[in-house]
Coordinates of N, CA and C in Angstrom, one line a residue:
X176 N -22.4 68.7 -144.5 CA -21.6 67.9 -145.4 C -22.0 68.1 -146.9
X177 N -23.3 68.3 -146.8 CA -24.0 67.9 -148.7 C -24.1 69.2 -148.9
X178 N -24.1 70.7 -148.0 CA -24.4 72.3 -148.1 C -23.6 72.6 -149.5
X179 N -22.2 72.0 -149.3 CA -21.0 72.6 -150.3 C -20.8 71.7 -151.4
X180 N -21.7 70.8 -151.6 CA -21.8 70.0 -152.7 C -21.6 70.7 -153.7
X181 N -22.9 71.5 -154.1 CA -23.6 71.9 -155.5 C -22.3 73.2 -155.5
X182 N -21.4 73.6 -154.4 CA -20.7 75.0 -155.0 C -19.6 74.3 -155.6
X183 N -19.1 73.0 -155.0 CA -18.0 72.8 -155.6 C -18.0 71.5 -156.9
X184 N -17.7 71.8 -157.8 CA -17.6 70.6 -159.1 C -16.9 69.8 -159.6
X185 N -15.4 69.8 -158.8 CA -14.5 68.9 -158.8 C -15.0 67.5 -157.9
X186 N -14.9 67.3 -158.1 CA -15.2 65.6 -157.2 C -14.0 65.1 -156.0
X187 N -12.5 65.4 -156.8 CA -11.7 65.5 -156.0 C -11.6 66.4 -155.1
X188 N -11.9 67.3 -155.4 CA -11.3 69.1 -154.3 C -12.6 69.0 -153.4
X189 N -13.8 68.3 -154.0 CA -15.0 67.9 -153.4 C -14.9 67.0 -151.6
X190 N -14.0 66.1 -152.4 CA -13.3 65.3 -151.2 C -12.7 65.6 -150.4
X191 N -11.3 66.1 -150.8 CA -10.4 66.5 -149.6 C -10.5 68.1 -149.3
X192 N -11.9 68.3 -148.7 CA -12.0 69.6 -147.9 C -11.5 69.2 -146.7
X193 N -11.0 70.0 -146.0 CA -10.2 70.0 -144.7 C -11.2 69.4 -143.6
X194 N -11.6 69.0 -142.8 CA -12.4 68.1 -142.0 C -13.0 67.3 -142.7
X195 N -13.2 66.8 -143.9 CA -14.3 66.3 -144.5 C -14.0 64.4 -144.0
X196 N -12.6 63.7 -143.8 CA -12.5 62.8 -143.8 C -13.0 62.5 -142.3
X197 N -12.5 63.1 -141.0 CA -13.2 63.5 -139.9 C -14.1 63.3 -139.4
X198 N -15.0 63.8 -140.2 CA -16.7 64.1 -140.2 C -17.2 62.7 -140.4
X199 N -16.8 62.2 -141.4 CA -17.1 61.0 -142.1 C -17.3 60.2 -140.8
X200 N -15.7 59.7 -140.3 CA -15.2 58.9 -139.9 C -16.5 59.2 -138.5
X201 N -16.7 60.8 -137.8 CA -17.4 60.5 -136.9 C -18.8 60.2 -136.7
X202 N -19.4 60.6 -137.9 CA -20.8 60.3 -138.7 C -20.9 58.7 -138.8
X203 N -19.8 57.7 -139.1 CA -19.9 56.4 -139.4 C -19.8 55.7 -137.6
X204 N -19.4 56.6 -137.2 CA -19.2 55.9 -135.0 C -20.8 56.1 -135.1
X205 N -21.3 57.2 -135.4 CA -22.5 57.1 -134.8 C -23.8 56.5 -135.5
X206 N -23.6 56.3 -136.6 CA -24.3 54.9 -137.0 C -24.0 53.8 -136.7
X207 N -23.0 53.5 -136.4 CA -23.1 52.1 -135.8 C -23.3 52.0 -134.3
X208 N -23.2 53.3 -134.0 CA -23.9 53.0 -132.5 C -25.8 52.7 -132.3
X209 N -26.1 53.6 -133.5 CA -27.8 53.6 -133.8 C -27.8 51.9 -133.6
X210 N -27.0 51.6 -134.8 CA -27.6 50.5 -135.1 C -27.1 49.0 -134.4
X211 N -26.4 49.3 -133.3 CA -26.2 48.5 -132.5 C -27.5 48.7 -131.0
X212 N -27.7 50.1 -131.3 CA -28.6 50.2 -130.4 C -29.9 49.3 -130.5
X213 N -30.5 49.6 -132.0 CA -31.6 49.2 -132.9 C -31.5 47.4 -132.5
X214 N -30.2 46.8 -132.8 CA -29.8 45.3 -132.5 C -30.8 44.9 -131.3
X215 N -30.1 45.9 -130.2 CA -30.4 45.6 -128.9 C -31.8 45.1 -128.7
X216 N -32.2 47.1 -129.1 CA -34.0 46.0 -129.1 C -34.6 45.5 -129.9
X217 N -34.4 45.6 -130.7 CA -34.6 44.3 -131.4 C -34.6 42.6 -130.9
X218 N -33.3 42.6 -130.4 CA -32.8 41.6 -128.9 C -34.3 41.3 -127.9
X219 N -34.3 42.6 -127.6 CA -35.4 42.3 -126.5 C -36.3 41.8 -126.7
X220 N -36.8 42.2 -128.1 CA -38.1 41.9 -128.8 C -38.5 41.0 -128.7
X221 N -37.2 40.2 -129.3 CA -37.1 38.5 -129.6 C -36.9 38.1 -128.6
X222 N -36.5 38.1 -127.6 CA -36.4 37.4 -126.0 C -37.9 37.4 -125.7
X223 N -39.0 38.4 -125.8 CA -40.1 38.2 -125.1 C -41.2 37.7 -126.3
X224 N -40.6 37.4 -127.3 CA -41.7 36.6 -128.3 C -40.7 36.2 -129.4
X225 N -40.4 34.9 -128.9 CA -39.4 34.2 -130.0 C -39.9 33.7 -131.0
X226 N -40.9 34.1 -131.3 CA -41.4 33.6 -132.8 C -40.5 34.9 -133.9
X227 N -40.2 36.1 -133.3 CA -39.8 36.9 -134.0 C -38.2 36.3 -134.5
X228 N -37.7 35.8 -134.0 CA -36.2 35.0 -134.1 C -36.4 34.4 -135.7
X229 N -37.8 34.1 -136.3 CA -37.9 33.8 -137.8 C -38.1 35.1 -138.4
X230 N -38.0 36.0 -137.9 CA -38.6 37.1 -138.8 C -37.1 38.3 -138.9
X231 N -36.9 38.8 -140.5 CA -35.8 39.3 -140.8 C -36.2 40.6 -139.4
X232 N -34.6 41.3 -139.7 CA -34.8 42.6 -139.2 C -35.5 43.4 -139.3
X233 N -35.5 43.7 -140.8 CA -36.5 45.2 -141.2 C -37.4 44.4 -141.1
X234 N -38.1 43.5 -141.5 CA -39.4 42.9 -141.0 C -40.0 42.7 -139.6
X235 N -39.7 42.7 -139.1 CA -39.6 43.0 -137.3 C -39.5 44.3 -136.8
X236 N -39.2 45.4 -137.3 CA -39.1 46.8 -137.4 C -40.0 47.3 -137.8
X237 N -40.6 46.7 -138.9 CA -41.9 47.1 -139.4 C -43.3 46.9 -138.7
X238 N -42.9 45.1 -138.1 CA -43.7 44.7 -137.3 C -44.4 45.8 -136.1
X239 N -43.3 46.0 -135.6 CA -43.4 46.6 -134.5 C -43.7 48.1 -134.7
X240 N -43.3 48.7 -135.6 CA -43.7 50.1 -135.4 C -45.3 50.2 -136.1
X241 N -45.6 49.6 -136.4 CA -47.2 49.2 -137.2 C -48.0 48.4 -135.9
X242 N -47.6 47.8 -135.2 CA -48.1 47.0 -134.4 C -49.7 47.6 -134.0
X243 N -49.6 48.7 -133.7 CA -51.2 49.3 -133.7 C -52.2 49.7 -134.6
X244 N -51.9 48.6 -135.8 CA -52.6 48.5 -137.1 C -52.8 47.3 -137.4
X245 N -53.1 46.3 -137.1 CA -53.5 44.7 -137.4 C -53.0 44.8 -139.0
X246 N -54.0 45.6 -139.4 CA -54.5 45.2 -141.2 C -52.5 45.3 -141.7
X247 N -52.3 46.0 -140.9 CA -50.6 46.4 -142.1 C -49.7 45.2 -141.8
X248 N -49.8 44.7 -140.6 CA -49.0 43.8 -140.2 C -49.0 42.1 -140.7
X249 N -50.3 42.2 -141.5 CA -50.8 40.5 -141.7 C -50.4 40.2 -143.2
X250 N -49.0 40.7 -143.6 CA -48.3 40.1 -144.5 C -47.1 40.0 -144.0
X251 N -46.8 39.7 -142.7 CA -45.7 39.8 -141.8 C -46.0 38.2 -141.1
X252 N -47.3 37.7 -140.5 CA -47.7 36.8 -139.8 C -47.1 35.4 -140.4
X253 N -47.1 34.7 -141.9 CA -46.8 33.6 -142.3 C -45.7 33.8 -141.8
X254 N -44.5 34.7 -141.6 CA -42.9 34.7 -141.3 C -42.8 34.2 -139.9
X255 N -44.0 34.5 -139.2 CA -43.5 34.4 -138.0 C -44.6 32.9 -137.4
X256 N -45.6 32.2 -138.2 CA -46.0 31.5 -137.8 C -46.1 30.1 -139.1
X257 N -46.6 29.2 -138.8 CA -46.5 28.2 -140.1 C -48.0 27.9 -140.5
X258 N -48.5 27.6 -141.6 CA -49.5 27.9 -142.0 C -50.5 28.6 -141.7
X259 N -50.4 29.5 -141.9 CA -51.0 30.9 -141.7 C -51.0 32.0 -143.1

């Protein structure tokens, strides 16, 4: 999609390349499938530790993919507990 950027310099003629609307359209199904996926477990997360139900998305995302680092995670803890 971005290969034929830099050859072409119209903005319009940029746009309506022949599949380009297509592409889009099927590029945008499959993010919202990621990110319905991502929902899900997310979902799970919070079903088996509902403290996370106070903690935003990307902050719960973070939580978790750091989880085997204490030190990264403990500006995440006050969200999810109260005075702390």
């Amino acid at each position: 999609l971005m290969r034929s950027a830099p050859d072409i310099t119209n903005v319009v003629e940029a746009c309506n390349l022949d599949g380009r609307q297509e592409r889009l359209e099927t590029m945008l199904t499959q993010l919202e499938m990621c990110e319905k996926a991502l929902q899900d477990y997310l979902e799970t997360k919070r079903i088996a530790f509902p403290r996370f139900y106070f903690v935003a998305p990307a902050d719960l995302l973070d939580i978790l993919s750091k989880g085997s680092n204490p030190q990264l995670i403990l500006r995440h803890l006050p969200k999810c507990f109260d005075n702390v």
